[in-house]
mmCIF file with all atom_site columns, C-alpha atoms in Angstrom:
data_model
loop_
_atom_site.group_PDB
_atom_site.id
_atom_site.type_symbol
_atom_site.label_atom_id
_atom_site.label_alt_id
_atom_site.label_comp_id
_atom_site.label_asym_id
_atom_site.label_entity_id
_atom_site.label_seq_id
_atom_site.pdbx_PDB_ins_code
_atom_site.Cartn_x
_atom_site.Cartn_y
_atom_site.Cartn_z
_atom_site.occupancy
_atom_site.B_iso_or_equiv
_atom_site.pdbx_formal_charge
_atom_site.auth_seq_id
_atom_site.auth_comp_id
_atom_site.auth_asym_id
_atom_site.auth_atom_id
_atom_site.pdbx_PDB_model_num
ATOM 1   C CA . MET A 1 1   ? 16.854  1.146   -28.277 1.00 0.00 ? 807 MET A CA 1
ATOM 2   C CA . ALA A 1 2   ? 14.651  1.986   -25.299 1.00 0.00 ? 808 ALA A CA 1
ATOM 3   C CA . ARG A 1 3   ? 16.235  3.159   -22.086 1.00 0.00 ? 809 ARG A CA 1
ATOM 4   C CA . ALA A 1 4   ? 14.742  3.205   -18.629 1.00 0.00 ? 810 ALA A CA 1
ATOM 5   C CA . ILE A 1 5   ? 15.140  6.366   -16.602 1.00 0.00 ? 811 ILE A CA 1
ATOM 6   C CA . PHE A 1 6   ? 14.567  5.959   -12.902 1.00 0.00 ? 812 PHE A CA 1
ATOM 7   C CA . ALA A 1 7   ? 13.708  9.267   -11.268 1.00 0.00 ? 813 ALA A CA 1
ATOM 8   C CA . GLY A 1 8   ? 14.793  9.617   -7.674  1.00 0.00 ? 814 GLY A CA 1
ATOM 9   C CA . GLU A 1 9   ? 14.359  6.865   -5.159  1.00 0.00 ? 815 GLU A CA 1
ATOM 10  C CA . LEU A 1 10  ? 11.368  4.712   -5.860  1.00 0.00 ? 816 LEU A CA 1
ATOM 11  C CA . PRO A 1 11  ? 9.494   2.807   -3.164  1.00 0.00 ? 817 PRO A CA 1
ATOM 12  C CA . LEU A 1 12  ? 10.687  -0.803  -2.923  1.00 0.00 ? 818 LEU A CA 1
ATOM 13  C CA . ARG A 1 13  ? 7.543   -2.175  -4.595  1.00 0.00 ? 819 ARG A CA 1
ATOM 14  C CA . TRP A 1 14  ? 8.372   -0.014  -7.642  1.00 0.00 ? 820 TRP A CA 1
ATOM 15  C CA . ALA A 1 15  ? 12.095  -0.763  -7.650  1.00 0.00 ? 821 ALA A CA 1
ATOM 16  C CA . ARG A 1 16  ? 11.856  -2.092  -11.187 1.00 0.00 ? 822 ARG A CA 1
ATOM 17  C CA . PRO A 1 17  ? 9.203   -1.952  -13.899 1.00 0.00 ? 823 PRO A CA 1
ATOM 18  C CA . GLU A 1 18  ? 7.800   -5.432  -13.214 1.00 0.00 ? 824 GLU A CA 1
ATOM 19  C CA . THR A 1 19  ? 4.507   -4.770  -14.981 1.00 0.00 ? 825 THR A CA 1
ATOM 20  C CA . ALA A 1 20  ? 6.370   -3.680  -18.105 1.00 0.00 ? 826 ALA A CA 1
ATOM 21  C CA . THR A 1 21  ? 9.222   -6.174  -18.157 1.00 0.00 ? 827 THR A CA 1
ATOM 22  C CA . GLU A 1 22  ? 7.564   -9.291  -16.782 1.00 0.00 ? 828 GLU A CA 1
ATOM 23  C CA . TRP A 1 23  ? 3.808   -8.972  -17.288 1.00 0.00 ? 829 TRP A CA 1
ATOM 24  C CA . TYR A 1 24  ? 3.595   -7.265  -20.670 1.00 0.00 ? 830 TYR A CA 1
ATOM 25  C CA . ARG A 1 25  ? 7.133   -7.741  -22.042 1.00 0.00 ? 831 ARG A CA 1
ATOM 26  C CA . THR A 1 26  ? 7.602   -4.066  -22.932 1.00 0.00 ? 832 THR A CA 1
ATOM 27  C CA . ALA A 1 27  ? 10.590  -1.758  -22.625 1.00 0.00 ? 833 ALA A CA 1
ATOM 28  C CA . PRO A 1 28  ? 9.536   1.692   -21.372 1.00 0.00 ? 834 PRO A CA 1
ATOM 29  C CA . ASP A 1 29  ? 11.567  4.690   -22.468 1.00 0.00 ? 835 ASP A CA 1
ATOM 30  C CA . ILE A 1 30  ? 10.964  6.297   -19.097 1.00 0.00 ? 836 ILE A CA 1
ATOM 31  C CA . PHE A 1 31  ? 10.074  4.513   -15.893 1.00 0.00 ? 837 PHE A CA 1
ATOM 32  C CA . ALA A 1 32  ? 9.406   6.851   -13.009 1.00 0.00 ? 838 ALA A CA 1
ATOM 33  C CA . ASP A 1 33  ? 7.124   7.538   -10.097 1.00 0.00 ? 839 ASP A CA 1
ATOM 34  C CA . ALA A 1 34  ? 4.063   9.201   -11.675 1.00 0.00 ? 840 ALA A CA 1
ATOM 35  C CA . GLY A 1 35  ? 4.185   11.815  -8.920  1.00 0.00 ? 841 GLY A CA 1
ATOM 36  C CA . ARG A 1 36  ? 7.776   12.822  -9.790  1.00 0.00 ? 842 ARG A CA 1
ATOM 37  C CA . LEU A 1 37  ? 8.222   12.751  -13.537 1.00 0.00 ? 843 LEU A CA 1
ATOM 38  C CA . PRO A 1 38  ? 11.726  13.429  -14.932 1.00 0.00 ? 844 PRO A CA 1
ATOM 39  C CA . ILE A 1 39  ? 10.252  15.781  -17.548 1.00 0.00 ? 845 ILE A CA 1
ATOM 40  C CA . ALA A 1 40  ? 10.736  19.538  -17.779 1.00 0.00 ? 846 ALA A CA 1
ATOM 41  C CA . THR A 1 41  ? 7.956   21.873  -16.680 1.00 0.00 ? 847 THR A CA 1
ATOM 42  C CA . GLN A 1 42  ? 5.647   23.032  -19.494 1.00 0.00 ? 848 GLN A CA 1
ATOM 43  C CA . SER A 1 43  ? 7.423   20.902  -22.101 1.00 0.00 ? 849 SER A CA 1
ATOM 44  C CA . VAL A 1 44  ? 4.738   18.419  -23.208 1.00 0.00 ? 850 VAL A CA 1
ATOM 45  C CA . ASP A 1 45  ? 2.006   19.007  -25.790 1.00 0.00 ? 851 ASP A CA 1
ATOM 46  C CA . VAL A 1 46  ? -0.083  15.899  -25.068 1.00 0.00 ? 852 VAL A CA 1
ATOM 47  C CA . ALA A 1 47  ? -0.186  13.360  -22.252 1.00 0.00 ? 853 ALA A CA 1
ATOM 48  C CA . LEU A 1 48  ? -2.048  10.090  -22.835 1.00 0.00 ? 854 LEU A CA 1
ATOM 49  C CA . LEU A 1 49  ? -3.131  7.827   -19.977 1.00 0.00 ? 855 LEU A CA 1
ATOM 50  C CA . LEU A 1 50  ? -5.018  4.713   -21.016 1.00 0.00 ? 856 LEU A CA 1
ATOM 51  C CA . ASP A 1 51  ? -6.179  2.675   -18.041 1.00 0.00 ? 857 ASP A CA 1
ATOM 52  C CA . VAL A 1 52  ? -3.368  3.953   -15.832 1.00 0.00 ? 858 VAL A CA 1
ATOM 53  C CA . LEU A 1 53  ? -4.891  6.022   -13.014 1.00 0.00 ? 859 LEU A CA 1
ATOM 54  C CA . GLU A 1 54  ? -6.495  3.052   -11.282 1.00 0.00 ? 860 GLU A CA 1
ATOM 55  C CA . HIS A 1 55  ? -3.033  1.569   -10.769 1.00 0.00 ? 861 HIS A CA 1
ATOM 56  C CA . LEU A 1 56  ? -1.482  4.575   -9.009  1.00 0.00 ? 862 LEU A CA 1
ATOM 57  C CA . ASP A 1 57  ? -1.158  4.986   -5.247  1.00 0.00 ? 863 ASP A CA 1
ATOM 58  C CA . SER A 1 58  ? -1.906  8.703   -5.604  1.00 0.00 ? 864 SER A CA 1
ATOM 59  C CA . VAL A 1 59  ? -3.942  9.918   -8.541  1.00 0.00 ? 865 VAL A CA 1
ATOM 60  C CA . ASP A 1 60  ? -3.566  13.454  -7.151  1.00 0.00 ? 866 ASP A CA 1
ATOM 61  C CA . HIS A 1 61  ? 0.217   13.421  -7.416  1.00 0.00 ? 867 HIS A CA 1
ATOM 62  C CA . ALA A 1 62  ? 0.061   12.051  -10.963 1.00 0.00 ? 868 ALA A CA 1
ATOM 63  C CA . ILE A 1 63  ? -2.428  14.654  -12.202 1.00 0.00 ? 869 ILE A CA 1
ATOM 64  C CA . GLU A 1 64  ? -0.488  17.423  -10.454 1.00 0.00 ? 870 GLU A CA 1
ATOM 65  C CA . GLU A 1 65  ? 2.667   16.293  -12.304 1.00 0.00 ? 871 GLU A CA 1
ATOM 66  C CA . ILE A 1 66  ? 0.868   16.088  -15.636 1.00 0.00 ? 872 ILE A CA 1
ATOM 67  C CA . ALA A 1 67  ? -0.487  19.609  -15.117 1.00 0.00 ? 873 ALA A CA 1
ATOM 68  C CA . ARG A 1 68  ? 3.085   20.731  -14.376 1.00 0.00 ? 874 ARG A CA 1
ATOM 69  C CA . ILE A 1 69  ? 4.652   19.198  -17.503 1.00 0.00 ? 875 ILE A CA 1
ATOM 70  C CA . LEU A 1 70  ? 1.878   20.228  -19.930 1.00 0.00 ? 876 LEU A CA 1
ATOM 71  C CA . LYS A 1 71  ? 2.488   23.365  -21.971 1.00 0.00 ? 877 LYS A CA 1
ATOM 72  C CA . PRO A 1 72  ? -0.226  26.038  -21.824 1.00 0.00 ? 878 PRO A CA 1
ATOM 73  C CA . GLY A 1 73  ? -2.817  24.768  -24.284 1.00 0.00 ? 879 GLY A CA 1
ATOM 74  C CA . GLY A 1 74  ? -1.497  21.235  -23.792 1.00 0.00 ? 880 GLY A CA 1
ATOM 75  C CA . ARG A 1 75  ? -3.911  18.332  -23.574 1.00 0.00 ? 881 ARG A CA 1
ATOM 76  C CA . LEU A 1 76  ? -4.424  15.355  -21.324 1.00 0.00 ? 882 LEU A CA 1
ATOM 77  C CA . LEU A 1 77  ? -6.377  12.470  -22.828 1.00 0.00 ? 883 LEU A CA 1
ATOM 78  C CA . LEU A 1 78  ? -7.285  9.707   -20.458 1.00 0.00 ? 884 LEU A CA 1
ATOM 79  C CA . GLN A 1 79  ? -9.351  6.598   -20.157 1.00 0.00 ? 885 GLN A CA 1
ATOM 80  C CA . VAL A 1 80  ? -10.253 5.015   -16.840 1.00 0.00 ? 886 VAL A CA 1
ATOM 81  C CA . PRO A 1 81  ? -12.355 1.973   -15.999 1.00 0.00 ? 887 PRO A CA 1
ATOM 82  C CA . PHE A 1 82  ? -15.439 2.448   -13.860 1.00 0.00 ? 888 PHE A CA 1
ATOM 83  C CA . LEU A 1 83  ? -17.517 -0.728  -13.570 1.00 0.00 ? 889 LEU A CA 1
ATOM 84  C CA . TYR A 1 84  ? -14.807 -3.213  -14.345 1.00 0.00 ? 890 TYR A CA 1
ATOM 85  C CA . PRO A 1 85  ? -13.242 -6.176  -12.527 1.00 0.00 ? 891 PRO A CA 1
ATOM 86  C CA . LEU A 1 86  ? -10.038 -5.955  -10.562 1.00 0.00 ? 892 LEU A CA 1
ATOM 87  C CA . HIS A 1 87  ? -7.044  -6.403  -12.849 1.00 0.00 ? 893 HIS A CA 1
ATOM 88  C CA . ASP A 1 88  ? -3.247  -6.335  -12.589 1.00 0.00 ? 894 ASP A CA 1
ATOM 89  C CA . GLU A 1 89  ? -3.631  -7.118  -8.912  1.00 0.00 ? 895 GLU A CA 1
ATOM 90  C CA . PRO A 1 90  ? -2.381  -6.141  -6.414  1.00 0.00 ? 896 PRO A CA 1
ATOM 91  C CA . ARG A 1 91  ? -1.887  -2.831  -8.257  1.00 0.00 ? 897 ARG A CA 1
ATOM 92  C CA . ASP A 1 92  ? -5.531  -1.904  -8.795  1.00 0.00 ? 898 ASP A CA 1
ATOM 93  C CA . PHE A 1 93  ? -6.478  0.834   -6.343  1.00 0.00 ? 899 PHE A CA 1
ATOM 94  C CA . THR A 1 94  ? -9.060  3.307   -7.634  1.00 0.00 ? 900 THR A CA 1
ATOM 95  C CA . ARG A 1 95  ? -12.306 3.739   -9.526  1.00 0.00 ? 901 ARG A CA 1
ATOM 96  C CA . LEU A 1 96  ? -13.465 7.288   -10.255 1.00 0.00 ? 902 LEU A CA 1
ATOM 97  C CA . SER A 1 97  ? -16.932 8.401   -11.333 1.00 0.00 ? 903 SER A CA 1
ATOM 98  C CA . ARG A 1 98  ? -17.271 11.182  -13.902 1.00 0.00 ? 904 ARG A CA 1
ATOM 99  C CA . HIS A 1 99  ? -17.777 13.581  -11.007 1.00 0.00 ? 905 HIS A CA 1
ATOM 100 C CA . GLY A 1 100 ? -14.617 12.360  -9.291  1.00 0.00 ? 906 GLY A CA 1
ATOM 101 C CA . ILE A 1 101 ? -12.639 12.681  -12.519 1.00 0.00 ? 907 ILE A CA 1
ATOM 102 C CA . SER A 1 102 ? -13.891 16.214  -13.132 1.00 0.00 ? 908 SER A CA 1
ATOM 103 C CA . ASN A 1 103 ? -13.167 17.249  -9.544  1.00 0.00 ? 909 ASN A CA 1
ATOM 104 C CA . LEU A 1 104 ? -9.655  15.769  -9.678  1.00 0.00 ? 910 LEU A CA 1
ATOM 105 C CA . LEU A 1 105 ? -8.715  17.438  -12.955 1.00 0.00 ? 911 LEU A CA 1
ATOM 106 C CA . GLN A 1 106 ? -10.149 20.824  -12.010 1.00 0.00 ? 912 GLN A CA 1
ATOM 107 C CA . ARG A 1 107 ? -8.172  20.829  -8.735  1.00 0.00 ? 913 ARG A CA 1
ATOM 108 C CA . TYR A 1 108 ? -5.003  21.000  -10.828 1.00 0.00 ? 914 TYR A CA 1
ATOM 109 C CA . GLY A 1 109 ? -6.219  23.630  -13.275 1.00 0.00 ? 915 GLY A CA 1
ATOM 110 C CA . LEU A 1 110 ? -7.163  21.337  -16.143 1.00 0.00 ? 916 LEU A CA 1
ATOM 111 C CA . VAL A 1 111 ? -10.344 22.075  -18.078 1.00 0.00 ? 917 VAL A CA 1
ATOM 112 C CA . VAL A 1 112 ? -12.555 19.076  -18.845 1.00 0.00 ? 918 VAL A CA 1
ATOM 113 C CA . GLU A 1 113 ? -13.687 19.450  -22.441 1.00 0.00 ? 919 GLU A CA 1
ATOM 114 C CA . GLN A 1 114 ? -15.406 16.089  -22.756 1.00 0.00 ? 920 GLN A CA 1
ATOM 115 C CA . CYS A 1 115 ? -16.102 13.165  -20.451 1.00 0.00 ? 921 CYS A CA 1
ATOM 116 C CA . LEU A 1 116 ? -17.605 10.324  -22.446 1.00 0.00 ? 922 LEU A CA 1
ATOM 117 C CA . ALA A 1 117 ? -19.258 7.445   -20.595 1.00 0.00 ? 923 ALA A CA 1
ATOM 118 C CA . VAL A 1 118 ? -18.392 4.250   -22.485 1.00 0.00 ? 924 VAL A CA 1
ATOM 119 C CA . GLY A 1 119 ? -20.967 1.486   -22.335 1.00 0.00 ? 925 GLY A CA 1
ATOM 120 C CA . THR A 1 120 ? -24.693 1.596   -21.850 1.00 0.00 ? 926 THR A CA 1
ATOM 121 C CA . PRO A 1 121 ? -26.081 -0.162  -18.773 1.00 0.00 ? 927 PRO A CA 1
ATOM 122 C CA . MET A 1 122 ? -26.912 -3.269  -20.828 1.00 0.00 ? 928 MET A CA 1
ATOM 123 C CA . GLU A 1 123 ? -23.503 -3.314  -22.555 1.00 0.00 ? 929 GLU A CA 1
ATOM 124 C CA . THR A 1 124 ? -21.785 -3.036  -19.182 1.00 0.00 ? 930 THR A CA 1
ATOM 125 C CA . ALA A 1 125 ? -23.948 -5.814  -17.743 1.00 0.00 ? 931 ALA A CA 1
ATOM 126 C CA . GLY A 1 126 ? -23.166 -8.015  -20.771 1.00 0.00 ? 932 GLY A CA 1
ATOM 127 C CA . LEU A 1 127 ? -19.443 -7.306  -20.534 1.00 0.00 ? 933 LEU A CA 1
ATOM 128 C CA . LEU A 1 128 ? -19.327 -8.097  -16.810 1.00 0.00 ? 934 LEU A CA 1
ATOM 129 C CA . THR A 1 129 ? -21.379 -11.279 -17.321 1.00 0.00 ? 935 THR A CA 1
ATOM 130 C CA . ASN A 1 130 ? -19.037 -12.469 -20.076 1.00 0.00 ? 936 ASN A CA 1
ATOM 131 C CA . ILE A 1 131 ? -15.957 -11.697 -17.984 1.00 0.00 ? 937 ILE A CA 1
ATOM 132 C CA . ALA A 1 132 ? -17.458 -13.594 -15.024 1.00 0.00 ? 938 ALA A CA 1
ATOM 133 C CA . ILE A 1 133 ? -18.278 -16.614 -17.213 1.00 0.00 ? 939 ILE A CA 1
ATOM 134 C CA . SER A 1 134 ? -14.768 -16.554 -18.711 1.00 0.00 ? 940 SER A CA 1
ATOM 135 C CA . LYS A 1 135 ? -13.221 -16.418 -15.243 1.00 0.00 ? 941 LYS A CA 1
ATOM 136 C CA . VAL A 1 136 ? -15.241 -19.440 -14.135 1.00 0.00 ? 942 VAL A CA 1
ATOM 137 C CA . ALA A 1 137 ? -14.139 -21.322 -17.263 1.00 0.00 ? 943 ALA A CA 1
ATOM 138 C CA . TRP A 1 138 ? -10.497 -20.349 -16.688 1.00 0.00 ? 944 TRP A CA 1
ATOM 139 C CA . ASP A 1 139 ? -10.734 -21.621 -13.109 1.00 0.00 ? 945 ASP A CA 1
ATOM 140 C CA . TRP A 1 140 ? -12.188 -24.935 -14.325 1.00 0.00 ? 946 TRP A CA 1
ATOM 141 C CA . VAL A 1 141 ? -9.285  -25.379 -16.753 1.00 0.00 ? 947 VAL A CA 1
ATOM 142 C CA . SER A 1 142 ? -6.552  -24.294 -14.353 1.00 0.00 ? 948 SER A CA 1
ATOM 143 C CA . ARG A 1 143 ? -7.896  -26.596 -11.615 1.00 0.00 ? 949 ARG A CA 1
ATOM 144 C CA . LYS A 1 144 ? -8.614  -29.449 -14.031 1.00 0.00 ? 950 LYS A CA 1
ATOM 145 C CA . SER A 1 145 ? -12.215 -29.509 -12.857 1.00 0.00 ? 951 SER A CA 1
ATOM 146 C CA . PRO A 1 146 ? -14.539 -32.284 -14.059 1.00 0.00 ? 952 PRO A CA 1
ATOM 147 C CA . LEU A 1 147 ? -16.724 -29.410 -15.334 1.00 0.00 ? 953 LEU A CA 1
ATOM 148 C CA . MET A 1 148 ? -14.089 -28.496 -17.961 1.00 0.00 ? 954 MET A CA 1
ATOM 149 C CA . PRO A 1 149 ? -16.084 -29.958 -20.888 1.00 0.00 ? 955 PRO A CA 1
ATOM 150 C CA . LEU A 1 150 ? -18.759 -27.301 -20.245 1.00 0.00 ? 956 LEU A CA 1
ATOM 151 C CA . ILE A 1 151 ? -16.405 -24.652 -21.630 1.00 0.00 ? 957 ILE A CA 1
ATOM 152 C CA . LEU A 1 152 ? -17.402 -25.854 -25.091 1.00 0.00 ? 958 LEU A CA 1
ATOM 153 C CA . VAL A 1 153 ? -20.798 -24.132 -24.697 1.00 0.00 ? 959 VAL A CA 1
ATOM 154 C CA . ILE A 1 154 ? -19.374 -20.852 -23.386 1.00 0.00 ? 960 ILE A CA 1
ATOM 155 C CA . PRO A 1 155 ? -18.908 -19.264 -26.856 1.00 0.00 ? 961 PRO A CA 1
ATOM 156 C CA . PHE A 1 156 ? -22.635 -19.827 -27.473 1.00 0.00 ? 962 PHE A CA 1
ATOM 157 C CA . PHE A 1 157 ? -23.537 -18.012 -24.228 1.00 0.00 ? 963 PHE A CA 1
ATOM 158 C CA . VAL A 1 158 ? -21.121 -15.167 -24.983 1.00 0.00 ? 964 VAL A CA 1
ATOM 159 C CA . VAL A 1 159 ? -22.724 -14.582 -28.391 1.00 0.00 ? 965 VAL A CA 1
ATOM 160 C CA . ILE A 1 160 ? -26.256 -14.668 -26.916 1.00 0.00 ? 966 ILE A CA 1
ATOM 161 C CA . ILE A 1 161 ? -25.285 -12.304 -24.083 1.00 0.00 ? 967 ILE A CA 1
ATOM 162 C CA . ASN A 1 162 ? -23.646 -9.876  -26.528 1.00 0.00 ? 968 ASN A CA 1
ATOM 163 C CA . LEU A 1 163 ? -26.643 -9.903  -28.866 1.00 0.00 ? 969 LEU A CA 1
ATOM 164 C CA . ALA A 1 164 ? -29.095 -9.434  -25.987 1.00 0.00 ? 970 ALA A CA 1
ATOM 165 C CA . ALA A 1 165 ? -27.032 -6.563  -24.560 1.00 0.00 ? 971 ALA A CA 1
ATOM 166 C CA . LYS A 1 166 ? -26.869 -4.835  -27.961 1.00 0.00 ? 972 LYS A CA 1
ATOM 167 C CA . VAL A 1 167 ? -30.593 -5.230  -28.704 1.00 0.00 ? 973 VAL A CA 1
ATOM 168 C CA . LEU A 1 168 ? -31.627 -4.103  -25.217 1.00 0.00 ? 974 LEU A CA 1
ATOM 169 C CA . SER A 1 169 ? -29.270 -1.118  -25.516 1.00 0.00 ? 975 SER A CA 1
ATOM 170 C CA . TRP A 1 170 ? -30.975 -0.084  -28.757 1.00 0.00 ? 976 TRP A CA 1
ATOM 171 C CA . LEU A 1 171 ? -34.405 -0.369  -27.114 1.00 0.00 ? 977 LEU A CA 1
ATOM 172 C CA . ALA A 1 172 ? -33.468 1.471   -23.920 1.00 0.00 ? 978 ALA A CA 1
ATOM 173 C CA . TYR A 1 173 ? -33.105 5.173   -23.386 1.00 0.00 ? 979 TYR A CA 1
ATOM 174 C CA . ASP A 1 174 ? -29.527 6.338   -23.739 1.00 0.00 ? 980 ASP A CA 1
ATOM 175 C CA . ASN A 1 175 ? -28.116 7.035   -20.306 1.00 0.00 ? 981 ASN A CA 1
ATOM 176 C CA . ALA A 1 176 ? -24.739 7.028   -18.676 1.00 0.00 ? 982 ALA A CA 1
ATOM 177 C CA . PHE A 1 177 ? -25.510 5.792   -15.176 1.00 0.00 ? 983 PHE A CA 1
ATOM 178 C CA . MET A 1 178 ? -23.646 2.479   -15.579 1.00 0.00 ? 984 MET A CA 1
ATOM 179 C CA . PRO A 1 179 ? -20.633 2.781   -17.913 1.00 0.00 ? 985 PRO A CA 1
ATOM 180 C CA . PHE A 1 180 ? -17.712 0.387   -17.851 1.00 0.00 ? 986 PHE A CA 1
ATOM 181 C CA . SER A 1 181 ? -15.244 3.229   -18.487 1.00 0.00 ? 987 SER A CA 1
ATOM 182 C CA . TYR A 1 182 ? -14.790 6.929   -19.169 1.00 0.00 ? 988 TYR A CA 1
ATOM 183 C CA . GLN A 1 183 ? -12.811 8.659   -21.894 1.00 0.00 ? 989 GLN A CA 1
ATOM 184 C CA . VAL A 1 184 ? -11.824 12.193  -20.983 1.00 0.00 ? 990 VAL A CA 1
ATOM 185 C CA . SER A 1 185 ? -10.349 15.063  -22.958 1.00 0.00 ? 991 SER A CA 1
ATOM 186 C CA . THR A 1 186 ? -8.863  18.000  -21.029 1.00 0.00 ? 992 THR A CA 1
ATOM 187 C CA . SER A 1 187 ? -6.705  21.004  -21.719 1.00 0.00 ? 993 SER A CA 1
ATOM 188 C CA . LYS A 1 188 ? -4.430  23.282  -19.745 1.00 0.00 ? 994 LYS A CA 1
ATOM 189 C CA . PRO A 1 189 ? -5.497  26.921  -20.123 1.00 0.00 ? 995 PRO A CA 1
ATOM 190 C CA . HIS A 1 190 ? -3.127  29.360  -21.867 1.00 0.00 ? 996 HIS A CA 1
#
């Protein structure tokens, strides 16, 4: 059975794990301010943050805490969105470039071993176009718009956009100037 551990006094807006309990129907084992983790210093082998940093008031405090709890030789694996729509609003605060990520991690003594840009420029453009089209369709349905029947053609457009993005990605030079996210592997020196 999962238990929630509340570390110290949390700001009112974090008084309970709303995103876990109400939005995603999960039961966290530990719920705490990311800048004050109730975990012993140098006790963790691996920390995993998947699409978390953008939702924190202070990414600095969170990374500082992760550096504190990691054992020497411990690893932080993280994924962050870059070119991606706002989500889980109003708790979407930050987008970091690969340079910002590297700078942040190095400030707290973590060594960046790999920073992988995910998504070619065309894949990112296709993803954002499909998300925008889906949002328009969702708005039509939720507002009972007379344009609702047009959603029947949206799957066709999504397939065409995805195919075009994939083909144009194959034909283009590989570059990382417009990724939709980054996947980063770091370690804490011994």
